[in-house]
Short mmCIF file of C-alpha atoms (C1' of nucleotides) in Angstrom, two decimals:
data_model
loop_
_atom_site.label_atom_id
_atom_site.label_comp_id
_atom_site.label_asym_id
_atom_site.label_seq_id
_atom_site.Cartn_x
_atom_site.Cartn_y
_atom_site.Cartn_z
CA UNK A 1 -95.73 -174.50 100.72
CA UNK A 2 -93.33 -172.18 98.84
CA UNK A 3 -93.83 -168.84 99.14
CA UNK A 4 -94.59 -168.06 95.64
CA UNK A 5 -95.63 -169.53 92.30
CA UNK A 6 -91.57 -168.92 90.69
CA UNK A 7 -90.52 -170.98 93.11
CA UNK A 8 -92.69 -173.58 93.51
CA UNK A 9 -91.76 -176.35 90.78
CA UNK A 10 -88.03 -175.82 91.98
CA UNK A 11 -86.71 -179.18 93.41
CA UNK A 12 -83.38 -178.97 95.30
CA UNK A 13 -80.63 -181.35 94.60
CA UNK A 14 -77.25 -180.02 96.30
CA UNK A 15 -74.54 -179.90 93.59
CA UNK A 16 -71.66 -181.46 95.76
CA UNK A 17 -68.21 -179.85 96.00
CA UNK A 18 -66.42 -182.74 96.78
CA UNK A 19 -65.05 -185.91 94.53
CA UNK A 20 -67.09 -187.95 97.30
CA UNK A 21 -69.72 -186.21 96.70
CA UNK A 22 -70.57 -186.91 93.50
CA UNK A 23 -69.88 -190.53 93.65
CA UNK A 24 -72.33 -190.94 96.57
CA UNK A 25 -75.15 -189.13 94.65
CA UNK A 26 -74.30 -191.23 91.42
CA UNK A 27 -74.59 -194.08 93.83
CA UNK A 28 -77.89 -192.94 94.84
CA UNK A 29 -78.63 -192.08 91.26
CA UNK A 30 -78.15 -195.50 90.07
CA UNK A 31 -79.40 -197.56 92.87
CA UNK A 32 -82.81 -195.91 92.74
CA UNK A 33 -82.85 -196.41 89.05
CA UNK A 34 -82.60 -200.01 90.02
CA UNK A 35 -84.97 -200.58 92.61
CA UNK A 36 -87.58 -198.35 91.29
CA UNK A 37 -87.34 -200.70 88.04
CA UNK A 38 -87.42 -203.67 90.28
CA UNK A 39 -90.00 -202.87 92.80
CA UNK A 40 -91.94 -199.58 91.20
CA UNK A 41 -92.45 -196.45 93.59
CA UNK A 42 -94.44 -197.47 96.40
CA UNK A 43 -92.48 -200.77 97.33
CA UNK A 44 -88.61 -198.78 97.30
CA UNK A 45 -88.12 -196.95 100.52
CA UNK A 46 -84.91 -194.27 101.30
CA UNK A 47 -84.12 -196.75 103.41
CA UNK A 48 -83.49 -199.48 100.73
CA UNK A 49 -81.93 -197.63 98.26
CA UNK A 50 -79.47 -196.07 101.04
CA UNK A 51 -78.47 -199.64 101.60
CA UNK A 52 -78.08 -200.73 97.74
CA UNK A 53 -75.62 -197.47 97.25
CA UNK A 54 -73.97 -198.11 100.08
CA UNK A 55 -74.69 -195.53 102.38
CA UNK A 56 -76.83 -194.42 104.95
CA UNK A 57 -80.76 -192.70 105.27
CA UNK A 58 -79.05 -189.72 106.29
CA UNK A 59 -76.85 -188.86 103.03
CA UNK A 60 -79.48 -189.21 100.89
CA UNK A 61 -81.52 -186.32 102.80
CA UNK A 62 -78.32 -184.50 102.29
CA UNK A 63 -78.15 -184.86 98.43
CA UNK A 64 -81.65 -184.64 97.94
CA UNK A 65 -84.72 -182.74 99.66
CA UNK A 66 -87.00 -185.55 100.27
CA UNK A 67 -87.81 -188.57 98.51
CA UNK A 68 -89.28 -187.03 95.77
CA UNK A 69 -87.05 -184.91 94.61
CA UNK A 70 -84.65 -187.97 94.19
CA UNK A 71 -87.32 -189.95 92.09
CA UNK A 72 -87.61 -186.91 90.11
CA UNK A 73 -83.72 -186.82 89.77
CA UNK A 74 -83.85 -190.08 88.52
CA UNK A 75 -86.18 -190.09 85.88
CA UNK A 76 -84.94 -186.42 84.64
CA UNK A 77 -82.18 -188.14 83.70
CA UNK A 78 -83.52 -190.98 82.32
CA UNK A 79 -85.74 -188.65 80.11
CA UNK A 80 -82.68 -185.94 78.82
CA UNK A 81 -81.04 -189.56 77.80
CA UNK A 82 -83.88 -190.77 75.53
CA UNK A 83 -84.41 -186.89 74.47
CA UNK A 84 -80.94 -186.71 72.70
CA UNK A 85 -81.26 -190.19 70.92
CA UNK A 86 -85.13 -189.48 69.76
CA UNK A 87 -83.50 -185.74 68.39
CA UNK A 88 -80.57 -187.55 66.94
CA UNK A 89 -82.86 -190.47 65.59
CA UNK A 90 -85.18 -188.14 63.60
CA UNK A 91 -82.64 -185.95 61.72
CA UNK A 92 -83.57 -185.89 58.15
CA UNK A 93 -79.94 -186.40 57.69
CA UNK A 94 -80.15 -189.97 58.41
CA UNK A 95 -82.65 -191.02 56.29
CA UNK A 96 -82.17 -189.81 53.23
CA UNK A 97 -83.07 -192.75 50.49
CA UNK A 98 -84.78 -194.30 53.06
CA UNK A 99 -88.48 -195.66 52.23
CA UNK A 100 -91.36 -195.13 54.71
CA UNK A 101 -91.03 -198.99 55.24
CA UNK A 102 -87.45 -198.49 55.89
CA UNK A 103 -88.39 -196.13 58.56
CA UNK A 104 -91.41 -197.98 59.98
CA UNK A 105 -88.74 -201.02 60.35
CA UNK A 106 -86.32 -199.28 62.37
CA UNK A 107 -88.68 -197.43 64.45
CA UNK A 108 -90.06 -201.17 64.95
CA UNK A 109 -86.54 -202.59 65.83
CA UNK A 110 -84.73 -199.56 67.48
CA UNK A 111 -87.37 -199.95 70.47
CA UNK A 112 -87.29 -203.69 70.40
CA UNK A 113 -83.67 -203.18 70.85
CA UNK A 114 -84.01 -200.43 73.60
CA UNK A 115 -86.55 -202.20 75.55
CA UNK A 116 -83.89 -205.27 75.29
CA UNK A 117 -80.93 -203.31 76.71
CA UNK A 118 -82.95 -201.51 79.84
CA UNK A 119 -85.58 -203.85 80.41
CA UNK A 120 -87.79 -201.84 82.68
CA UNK A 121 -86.62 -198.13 81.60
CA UNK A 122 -90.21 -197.54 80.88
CA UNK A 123 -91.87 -198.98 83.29
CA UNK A 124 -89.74 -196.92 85.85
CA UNK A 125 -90.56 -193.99 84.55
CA UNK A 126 -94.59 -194.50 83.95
CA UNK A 127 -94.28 -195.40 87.71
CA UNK A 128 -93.35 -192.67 88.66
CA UNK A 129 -94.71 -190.07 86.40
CA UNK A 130 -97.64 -191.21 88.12
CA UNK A 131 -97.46 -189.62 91.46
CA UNK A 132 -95.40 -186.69 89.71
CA UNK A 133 -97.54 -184.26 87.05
CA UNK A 134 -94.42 -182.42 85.86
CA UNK A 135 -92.61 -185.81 84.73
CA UNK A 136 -96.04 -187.11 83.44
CA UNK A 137 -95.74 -183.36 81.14
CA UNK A 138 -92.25 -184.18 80.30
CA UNK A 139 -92.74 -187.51 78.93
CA UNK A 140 -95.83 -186.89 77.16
CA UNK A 141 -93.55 -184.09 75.27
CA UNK A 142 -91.00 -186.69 74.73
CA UNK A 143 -93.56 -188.45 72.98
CA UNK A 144 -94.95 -186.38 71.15
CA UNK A 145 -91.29 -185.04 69.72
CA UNK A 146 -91.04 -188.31 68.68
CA UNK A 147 -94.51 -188.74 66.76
CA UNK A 148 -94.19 -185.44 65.22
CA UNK A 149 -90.45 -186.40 64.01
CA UNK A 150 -91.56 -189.79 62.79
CA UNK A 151 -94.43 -187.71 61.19
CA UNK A 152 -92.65 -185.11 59.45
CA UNK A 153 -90.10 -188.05 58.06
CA UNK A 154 -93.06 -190.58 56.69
CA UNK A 155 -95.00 -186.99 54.98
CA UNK A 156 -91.86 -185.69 53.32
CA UNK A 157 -92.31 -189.43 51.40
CA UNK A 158 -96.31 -189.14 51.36
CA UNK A 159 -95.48 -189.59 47.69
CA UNK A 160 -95.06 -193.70 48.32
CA UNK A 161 -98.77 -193.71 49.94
CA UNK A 162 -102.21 -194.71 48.21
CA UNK A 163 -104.42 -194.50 51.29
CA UNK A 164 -107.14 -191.75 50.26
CA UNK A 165 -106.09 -189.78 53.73
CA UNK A 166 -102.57 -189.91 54.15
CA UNK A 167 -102.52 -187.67 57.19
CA UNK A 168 -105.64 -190.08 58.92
CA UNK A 169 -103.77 -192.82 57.31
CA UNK A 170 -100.28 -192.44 59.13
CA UNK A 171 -101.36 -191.11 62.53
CA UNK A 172 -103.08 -194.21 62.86
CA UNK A 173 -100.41 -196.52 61.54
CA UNK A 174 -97.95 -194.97 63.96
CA UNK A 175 -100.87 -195.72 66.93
CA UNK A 176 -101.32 -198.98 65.78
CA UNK A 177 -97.25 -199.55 66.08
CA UNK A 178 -96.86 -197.57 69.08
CA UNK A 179 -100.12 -200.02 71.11
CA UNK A 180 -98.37 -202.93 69.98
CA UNK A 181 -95.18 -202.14 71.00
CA UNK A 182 -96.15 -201.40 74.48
CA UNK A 183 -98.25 -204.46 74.19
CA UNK A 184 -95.31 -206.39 73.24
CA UNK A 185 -92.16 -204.87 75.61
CA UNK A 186 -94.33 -204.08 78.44
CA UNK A 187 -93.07 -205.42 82.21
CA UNK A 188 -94.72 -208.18 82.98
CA UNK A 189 -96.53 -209.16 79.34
CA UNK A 190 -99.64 -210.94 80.33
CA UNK A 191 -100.53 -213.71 77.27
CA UNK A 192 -102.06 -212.13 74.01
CA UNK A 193 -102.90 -214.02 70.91
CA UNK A 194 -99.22 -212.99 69.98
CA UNK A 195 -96.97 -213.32 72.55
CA UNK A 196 -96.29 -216.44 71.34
CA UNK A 197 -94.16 -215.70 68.43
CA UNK A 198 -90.76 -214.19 67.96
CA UNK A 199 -90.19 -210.56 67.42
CA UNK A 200 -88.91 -211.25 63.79
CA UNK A 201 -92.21 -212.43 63.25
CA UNK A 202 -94.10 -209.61 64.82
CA UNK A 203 -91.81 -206.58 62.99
CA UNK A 204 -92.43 -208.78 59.35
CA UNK A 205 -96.30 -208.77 60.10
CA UNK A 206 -96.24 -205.05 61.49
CA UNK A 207 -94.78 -203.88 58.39
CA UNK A 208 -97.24 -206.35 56.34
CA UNK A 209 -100.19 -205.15 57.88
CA UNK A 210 -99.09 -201.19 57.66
CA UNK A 211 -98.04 -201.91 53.98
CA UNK A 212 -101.19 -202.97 52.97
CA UNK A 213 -103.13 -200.62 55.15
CA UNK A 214 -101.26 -197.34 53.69
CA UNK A 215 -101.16 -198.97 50.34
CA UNK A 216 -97.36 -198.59 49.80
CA UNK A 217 -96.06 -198.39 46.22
CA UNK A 218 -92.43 -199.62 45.77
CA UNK A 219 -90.54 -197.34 43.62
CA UNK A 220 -90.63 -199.55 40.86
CA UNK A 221 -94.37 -199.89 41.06
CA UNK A 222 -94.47 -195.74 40.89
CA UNK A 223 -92.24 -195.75 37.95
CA UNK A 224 -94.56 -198.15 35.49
CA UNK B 1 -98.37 -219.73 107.39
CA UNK B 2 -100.94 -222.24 106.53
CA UNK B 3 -100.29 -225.97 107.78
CA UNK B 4 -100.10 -227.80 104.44
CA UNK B 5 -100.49 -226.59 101.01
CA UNK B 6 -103.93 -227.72 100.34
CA UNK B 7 -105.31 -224.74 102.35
CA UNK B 8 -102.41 -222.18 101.40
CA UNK B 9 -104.55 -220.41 98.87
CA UNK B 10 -107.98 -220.50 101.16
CA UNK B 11 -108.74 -216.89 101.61
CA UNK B 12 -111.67 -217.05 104.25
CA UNK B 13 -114.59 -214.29 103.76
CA UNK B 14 -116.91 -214.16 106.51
CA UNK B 15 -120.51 -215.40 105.25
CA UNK B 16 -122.89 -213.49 107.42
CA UNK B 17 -125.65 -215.15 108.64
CA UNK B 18 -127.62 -211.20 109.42
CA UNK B 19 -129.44 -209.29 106.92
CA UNK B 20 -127.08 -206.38 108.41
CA UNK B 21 -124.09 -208.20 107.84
CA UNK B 22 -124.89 -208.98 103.81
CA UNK B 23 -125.76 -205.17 103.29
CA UNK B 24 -122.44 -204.33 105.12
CA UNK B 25 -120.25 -206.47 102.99
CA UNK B 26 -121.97 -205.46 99.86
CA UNK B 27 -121.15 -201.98 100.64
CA UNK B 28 -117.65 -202.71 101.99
CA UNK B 29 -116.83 -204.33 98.62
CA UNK B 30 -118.41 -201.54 96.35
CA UNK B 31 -116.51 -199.48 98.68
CA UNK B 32 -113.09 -200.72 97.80
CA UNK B 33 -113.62 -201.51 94.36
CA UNK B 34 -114.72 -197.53 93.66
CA UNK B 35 -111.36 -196.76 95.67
CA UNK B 36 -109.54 -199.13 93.76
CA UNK B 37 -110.59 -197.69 90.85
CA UNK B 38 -109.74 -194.23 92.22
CA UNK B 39 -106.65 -194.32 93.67
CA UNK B 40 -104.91 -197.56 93.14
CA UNK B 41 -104.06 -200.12 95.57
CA UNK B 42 -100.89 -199.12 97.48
CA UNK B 43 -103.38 -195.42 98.20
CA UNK B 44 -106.31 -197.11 99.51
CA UNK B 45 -106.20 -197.80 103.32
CA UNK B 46 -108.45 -200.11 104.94
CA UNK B 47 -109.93 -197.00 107.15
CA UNK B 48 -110.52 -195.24 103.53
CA UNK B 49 -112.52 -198.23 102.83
CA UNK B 50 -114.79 -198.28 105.70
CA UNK B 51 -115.20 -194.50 105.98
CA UNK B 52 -116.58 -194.80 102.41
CA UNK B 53 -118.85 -197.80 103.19
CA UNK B 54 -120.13 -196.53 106.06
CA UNK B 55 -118.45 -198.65 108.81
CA UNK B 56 -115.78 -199.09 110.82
CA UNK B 57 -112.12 -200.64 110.36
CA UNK B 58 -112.92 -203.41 112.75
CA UNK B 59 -116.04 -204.27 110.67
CA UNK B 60 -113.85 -204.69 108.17
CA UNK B 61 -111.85 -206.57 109.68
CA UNK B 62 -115.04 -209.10 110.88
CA UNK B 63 -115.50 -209.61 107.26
CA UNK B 64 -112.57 -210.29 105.33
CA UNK B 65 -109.57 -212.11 107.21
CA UNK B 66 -107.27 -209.20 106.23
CA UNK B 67 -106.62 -206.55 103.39
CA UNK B 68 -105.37 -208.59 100.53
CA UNK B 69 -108.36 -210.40 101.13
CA UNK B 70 -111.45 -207.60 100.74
CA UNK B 71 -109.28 -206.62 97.14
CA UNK B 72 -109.20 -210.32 96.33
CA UNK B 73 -112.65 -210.61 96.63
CA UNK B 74 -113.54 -207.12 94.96
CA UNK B 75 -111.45 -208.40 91.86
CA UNK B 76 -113.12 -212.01 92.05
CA UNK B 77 -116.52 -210.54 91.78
CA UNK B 78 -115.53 -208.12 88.79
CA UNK B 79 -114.21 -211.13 87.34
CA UNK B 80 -116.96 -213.05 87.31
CA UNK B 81 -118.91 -210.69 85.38
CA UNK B 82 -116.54 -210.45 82.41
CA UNK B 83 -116.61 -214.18 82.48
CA UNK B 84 -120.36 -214.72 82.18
CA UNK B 85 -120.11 -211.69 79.89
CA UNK B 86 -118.28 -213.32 77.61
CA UNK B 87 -119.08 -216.46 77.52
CA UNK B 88 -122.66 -215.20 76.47
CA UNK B 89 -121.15 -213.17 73.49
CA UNK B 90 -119.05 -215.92 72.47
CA UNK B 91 -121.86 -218.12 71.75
CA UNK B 92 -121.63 -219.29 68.22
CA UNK B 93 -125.40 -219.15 68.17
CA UNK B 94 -125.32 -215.61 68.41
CA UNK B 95 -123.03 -214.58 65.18
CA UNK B 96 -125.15 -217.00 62.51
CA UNK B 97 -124.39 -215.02 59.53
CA UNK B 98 -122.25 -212.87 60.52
CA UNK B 99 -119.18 -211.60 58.60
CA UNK B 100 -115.23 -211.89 60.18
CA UNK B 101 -115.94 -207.64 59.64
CA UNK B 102 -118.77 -208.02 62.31
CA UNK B 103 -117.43 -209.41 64.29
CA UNK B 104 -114.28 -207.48 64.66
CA UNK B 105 -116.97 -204.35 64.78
CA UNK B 106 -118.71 -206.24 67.41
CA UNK B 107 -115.90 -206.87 69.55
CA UNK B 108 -114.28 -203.48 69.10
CA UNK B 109 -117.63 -201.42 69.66
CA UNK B 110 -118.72 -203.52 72.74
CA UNK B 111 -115.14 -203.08 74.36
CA UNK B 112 -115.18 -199.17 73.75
CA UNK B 113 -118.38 -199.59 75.38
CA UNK B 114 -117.74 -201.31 78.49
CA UNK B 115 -114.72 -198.74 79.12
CA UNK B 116 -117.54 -196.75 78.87
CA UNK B 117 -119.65 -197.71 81.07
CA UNK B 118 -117.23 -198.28 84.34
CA UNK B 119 -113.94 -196.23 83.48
CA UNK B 120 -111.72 -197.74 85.43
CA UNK B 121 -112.99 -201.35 85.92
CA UNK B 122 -109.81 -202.96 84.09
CA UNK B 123 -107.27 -200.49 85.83
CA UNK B 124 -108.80 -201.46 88.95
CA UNK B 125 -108.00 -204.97 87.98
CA UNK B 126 -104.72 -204.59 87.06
CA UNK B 127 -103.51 -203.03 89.80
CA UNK B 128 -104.48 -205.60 92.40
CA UNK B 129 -103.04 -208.10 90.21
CA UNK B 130 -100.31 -206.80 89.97
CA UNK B 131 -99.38 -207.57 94.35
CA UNK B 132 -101.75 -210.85 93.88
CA UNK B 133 -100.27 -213.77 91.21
CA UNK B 134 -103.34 -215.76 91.50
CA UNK B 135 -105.50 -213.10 90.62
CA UNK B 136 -103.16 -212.56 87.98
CA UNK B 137 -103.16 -215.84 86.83
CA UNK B 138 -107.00 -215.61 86.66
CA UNK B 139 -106.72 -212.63 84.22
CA UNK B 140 -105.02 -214.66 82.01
CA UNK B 141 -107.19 -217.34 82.08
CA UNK B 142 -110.11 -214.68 80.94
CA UNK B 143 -107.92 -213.05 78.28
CA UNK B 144 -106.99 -216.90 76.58
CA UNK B 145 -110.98 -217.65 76.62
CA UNK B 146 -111.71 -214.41 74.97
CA UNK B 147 -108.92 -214.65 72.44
CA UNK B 148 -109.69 -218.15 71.82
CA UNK B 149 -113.29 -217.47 71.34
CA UNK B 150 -112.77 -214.98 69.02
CA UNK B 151 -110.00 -216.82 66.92
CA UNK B 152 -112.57 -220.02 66.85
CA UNK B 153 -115.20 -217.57 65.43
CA UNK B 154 -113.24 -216.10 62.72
CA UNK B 155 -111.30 -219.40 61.54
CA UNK B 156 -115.26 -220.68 61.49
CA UNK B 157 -115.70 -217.94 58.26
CA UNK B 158 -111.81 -218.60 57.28
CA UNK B 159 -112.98 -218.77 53.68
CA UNK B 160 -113.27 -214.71 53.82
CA UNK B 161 -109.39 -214.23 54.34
CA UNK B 162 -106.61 -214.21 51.63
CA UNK B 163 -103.93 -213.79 53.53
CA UNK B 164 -101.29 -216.75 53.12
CA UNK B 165 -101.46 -217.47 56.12
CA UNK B 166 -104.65 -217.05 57.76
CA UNK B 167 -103.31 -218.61 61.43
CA UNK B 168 -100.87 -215.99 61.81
CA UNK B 169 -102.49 -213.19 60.10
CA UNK B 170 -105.75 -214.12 62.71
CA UNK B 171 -103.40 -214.02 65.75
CA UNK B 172 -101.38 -210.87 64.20
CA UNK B 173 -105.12 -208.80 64.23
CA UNK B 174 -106.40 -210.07 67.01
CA UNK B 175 -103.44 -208.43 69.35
CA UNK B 176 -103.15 -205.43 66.52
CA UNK B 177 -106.82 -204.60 68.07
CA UNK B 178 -106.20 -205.33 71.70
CA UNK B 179 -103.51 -203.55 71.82
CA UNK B 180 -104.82 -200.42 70.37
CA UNK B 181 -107.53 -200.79 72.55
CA UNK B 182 -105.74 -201.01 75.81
CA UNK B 183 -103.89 -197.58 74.30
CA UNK B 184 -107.13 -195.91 73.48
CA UNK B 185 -109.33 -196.98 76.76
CA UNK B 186 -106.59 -196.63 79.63
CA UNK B 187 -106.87 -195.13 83.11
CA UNK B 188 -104.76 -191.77 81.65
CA UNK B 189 -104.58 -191.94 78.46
CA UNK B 190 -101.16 -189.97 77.52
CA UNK B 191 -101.38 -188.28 73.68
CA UNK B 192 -101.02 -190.35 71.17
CA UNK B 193 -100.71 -189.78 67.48
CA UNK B 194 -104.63 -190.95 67.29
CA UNK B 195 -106.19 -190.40 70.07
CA UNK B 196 -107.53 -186.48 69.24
CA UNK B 197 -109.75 -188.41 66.89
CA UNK B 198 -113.30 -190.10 67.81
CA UNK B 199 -113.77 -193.75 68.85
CA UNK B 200 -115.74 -193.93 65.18
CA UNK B 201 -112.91 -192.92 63.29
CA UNK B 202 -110.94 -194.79 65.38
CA UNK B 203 -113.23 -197.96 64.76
CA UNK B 204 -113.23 -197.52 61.02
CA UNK B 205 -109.77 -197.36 60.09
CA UNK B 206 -109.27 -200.41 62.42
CA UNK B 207 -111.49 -202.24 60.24
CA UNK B 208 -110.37 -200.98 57.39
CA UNK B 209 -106.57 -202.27 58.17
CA UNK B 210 -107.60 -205.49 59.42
CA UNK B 211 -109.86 -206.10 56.16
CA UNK B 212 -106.40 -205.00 53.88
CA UNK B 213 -104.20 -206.78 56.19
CA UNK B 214 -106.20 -210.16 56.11
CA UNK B 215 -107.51 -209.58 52.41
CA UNK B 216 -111.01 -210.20 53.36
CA UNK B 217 -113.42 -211.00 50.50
CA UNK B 218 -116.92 -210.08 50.73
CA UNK B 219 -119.56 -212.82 50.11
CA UNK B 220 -120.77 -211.51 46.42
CA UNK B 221 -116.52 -211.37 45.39
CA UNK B 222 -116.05 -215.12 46.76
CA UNK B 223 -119.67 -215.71 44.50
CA UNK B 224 -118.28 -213.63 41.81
"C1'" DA C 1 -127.41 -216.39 122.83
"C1'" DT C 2 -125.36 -215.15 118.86
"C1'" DT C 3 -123.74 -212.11 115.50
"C1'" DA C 4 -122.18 -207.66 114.09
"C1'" DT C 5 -120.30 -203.35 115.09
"C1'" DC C 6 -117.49 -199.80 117.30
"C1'" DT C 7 -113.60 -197.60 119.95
"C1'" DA C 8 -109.06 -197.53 121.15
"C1'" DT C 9 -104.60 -198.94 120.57
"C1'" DA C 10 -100.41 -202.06 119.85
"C1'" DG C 11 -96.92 -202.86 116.60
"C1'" DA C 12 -94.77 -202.32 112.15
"C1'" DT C 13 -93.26 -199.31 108.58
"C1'" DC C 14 -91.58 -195.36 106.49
"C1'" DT C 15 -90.12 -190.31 105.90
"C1'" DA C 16 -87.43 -186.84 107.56
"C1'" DT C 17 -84.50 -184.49 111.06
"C1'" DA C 18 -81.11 -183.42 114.83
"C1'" DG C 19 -76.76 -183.88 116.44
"C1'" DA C 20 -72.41 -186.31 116.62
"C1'" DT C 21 -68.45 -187.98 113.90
"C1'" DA C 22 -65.38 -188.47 109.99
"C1'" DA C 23 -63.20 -187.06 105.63
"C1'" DT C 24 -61.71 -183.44 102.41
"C1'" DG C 25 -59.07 -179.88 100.42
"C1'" DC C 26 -57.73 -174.72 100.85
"C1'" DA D 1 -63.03 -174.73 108.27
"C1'" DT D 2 -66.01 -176.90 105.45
"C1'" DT D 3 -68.42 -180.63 103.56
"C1'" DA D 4 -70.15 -185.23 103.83
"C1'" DT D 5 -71.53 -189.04 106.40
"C1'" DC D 6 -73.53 -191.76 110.14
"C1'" DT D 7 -76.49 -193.03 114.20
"C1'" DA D 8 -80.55 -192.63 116.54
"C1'" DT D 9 -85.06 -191.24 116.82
"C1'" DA D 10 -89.39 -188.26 116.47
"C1'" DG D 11 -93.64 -188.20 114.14
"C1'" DA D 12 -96.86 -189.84 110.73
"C1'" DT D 13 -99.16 -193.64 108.61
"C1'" DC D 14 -101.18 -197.95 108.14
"C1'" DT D 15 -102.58 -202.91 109.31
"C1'" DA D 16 -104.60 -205.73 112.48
"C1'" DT D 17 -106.41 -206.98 117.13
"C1'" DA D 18 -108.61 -206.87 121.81
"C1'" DG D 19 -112.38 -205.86 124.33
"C1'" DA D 20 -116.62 -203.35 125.03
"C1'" DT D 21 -121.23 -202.29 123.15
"C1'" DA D 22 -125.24 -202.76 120.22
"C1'" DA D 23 -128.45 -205.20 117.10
"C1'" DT D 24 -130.61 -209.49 115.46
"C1'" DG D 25 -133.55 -213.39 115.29
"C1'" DC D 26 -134.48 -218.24 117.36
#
DNA sequence: ATTATCTATAGATCTATAGATAATGC
DNA sequence: ATTATCTATAGATCTATAGATAATGC
């Protein structure tokens, strides 16, 4: 127990002086990643990912406090990765002359695409976020950054929209999108009435279905 | 390891041929399955169990051949109840009359309320399928007979949709509400953009997309 | 007599540490 | 001289079993 509340979320990871140092712990780093992504928490002991980085039980202890602290190391960095891409993602910037389907379609293929290129990033983290309250914190900010962003973009265009309750209307489109995302990138899918077909497919009906559901006007219709 | 394949999958559990023994097992199993629920697999010990239930670890051990064995047959018994469960709902019988937006109520209200009922029933499930492929394998096997059900139900009233394509666009809504769902009724929920809002709301826009989405017609504008 | 239960413990992990040994860089 | 690494092992669990003890019902 630490000896005082200011103290007691503080997790120590030595900050190593030497080149050697450093590529151990990025060893470490990475081979957790791995395992915890293969296997999930329970299943990856110190002991394995010593072995997969190369180096022994001991030199982990003497990067990182105890095991937690490295599986919180891990997904920390994990987490400030996806931050700066969601932050980058949502600048105003980027979008401008973009419709709300526009942005509905790359939100839809932009996490296709991540889930593609780290196949169990997620699932990692959820894992461990589960034995962990300040990671489980941390990502649900994370999320919500992103809703709010994705929000704030689809309002500043609440113009396009016909649904009576546009605010109703979009929190549960992006709901909706979010579910069947998970749904459809998760670990190990398990078969739904979906699963089936390709993701082309599911992004074209996505849209279809939120289209119809917010009542989008193209700007063409808004003109006549 | 088993001598040939034909018994490789034989998990034996003890039938007791006391009074005693039935009360014991009953309690050992309602035991694990409220642990399960709890804490997850890898957390629950086989002394946890009997502690609970009343009983000792080599009690336990008199009644189920080993540990994957007592959560195999916790998960084989919760099974069993879904299946009879919905089987019985499926029953054509049963929906005489009704609309493709009744049933979709139907099958959305009755889920919300079985989440209800035992919180963490399908958590529970999950997790010990997750360590257990045939268990898994069982799941799916439940999930494809209530999917199919359902689809056969709606195709049966297929004159109510206007989508182009009512195969797809049955399929698309089908995992659209599953997977919102599985969002809205998990273990711990994280925030989502819809879930401050009440399962009501939540089951009215849901309907309300699936209607625009599949172009349903009511009876008197298919008369009209 | 048979069946069910309990106590006690062997054996297998896994986390974390102590102490010895090797590499680094001022 | 300091920092990083390794080897070996203590201590904490947890699964599963052996053997003794108690309850059941023919």
């Amino acid at each position: 127990m630490p000896r005082n509340r200011w103290i007691e979320n503080l997790r120590w990871v030595r900050t190593g002086q030497q080149d050697r140092s450093r590529r151990t712990q990025e060893a470490l780093l990475r081979a957790a990643a791995e395992l915890l992504a293969d296997k999930g928490v329970e299943a990856t002991s110190v002991a394995d990912v010593a072995a997969r980085a190369g180096c022994s039980v001991g030199s982990v202890y003497h990067h990182f406090r105890d095991k937690k602290t490295l599986l919180v190391a891990v997904f920390d960095r994990m987490q400030e990765e996806v931050r700066v891409t969601t932050t980058a993602a949502l600048d105003p910037e980027r979008w401008v002359g973009a419709s709300i389907e526009d942005l509905l379609r790359a939100y839809l293929e932009f996490s296709i695409e991540m889930a593609r290129e780290r196949p169990s990033f997620k699932h990692a983290g959820l894992a461990v976020a589960e034995t962990e309250a300040s990671l489980r914190d941390h990502l649900a900010e994370l999320r919500i950054e992103l809703f709010d962003g994705l929000r704030g973009l689809i309002f500043d265009r609440r113009s396009e929209i016909g649904h009576p309750d546009p605010a109703v209307a979009v929190d549960f489109v992006l709901e909706q999108l979010a579910s069947m995302l998970t749904t459809r990138l998760e670990h190990l899918a398990a078969p739904t009435p979906f699963s089936g077909r390709s993701h082309e497919e599911f992004v074209d009906e996505a849209l279809a279905s939120a289209s119809r559901y917010l009542q989008l006007q193209t700007t063409s219709e808004r003109k006549r």
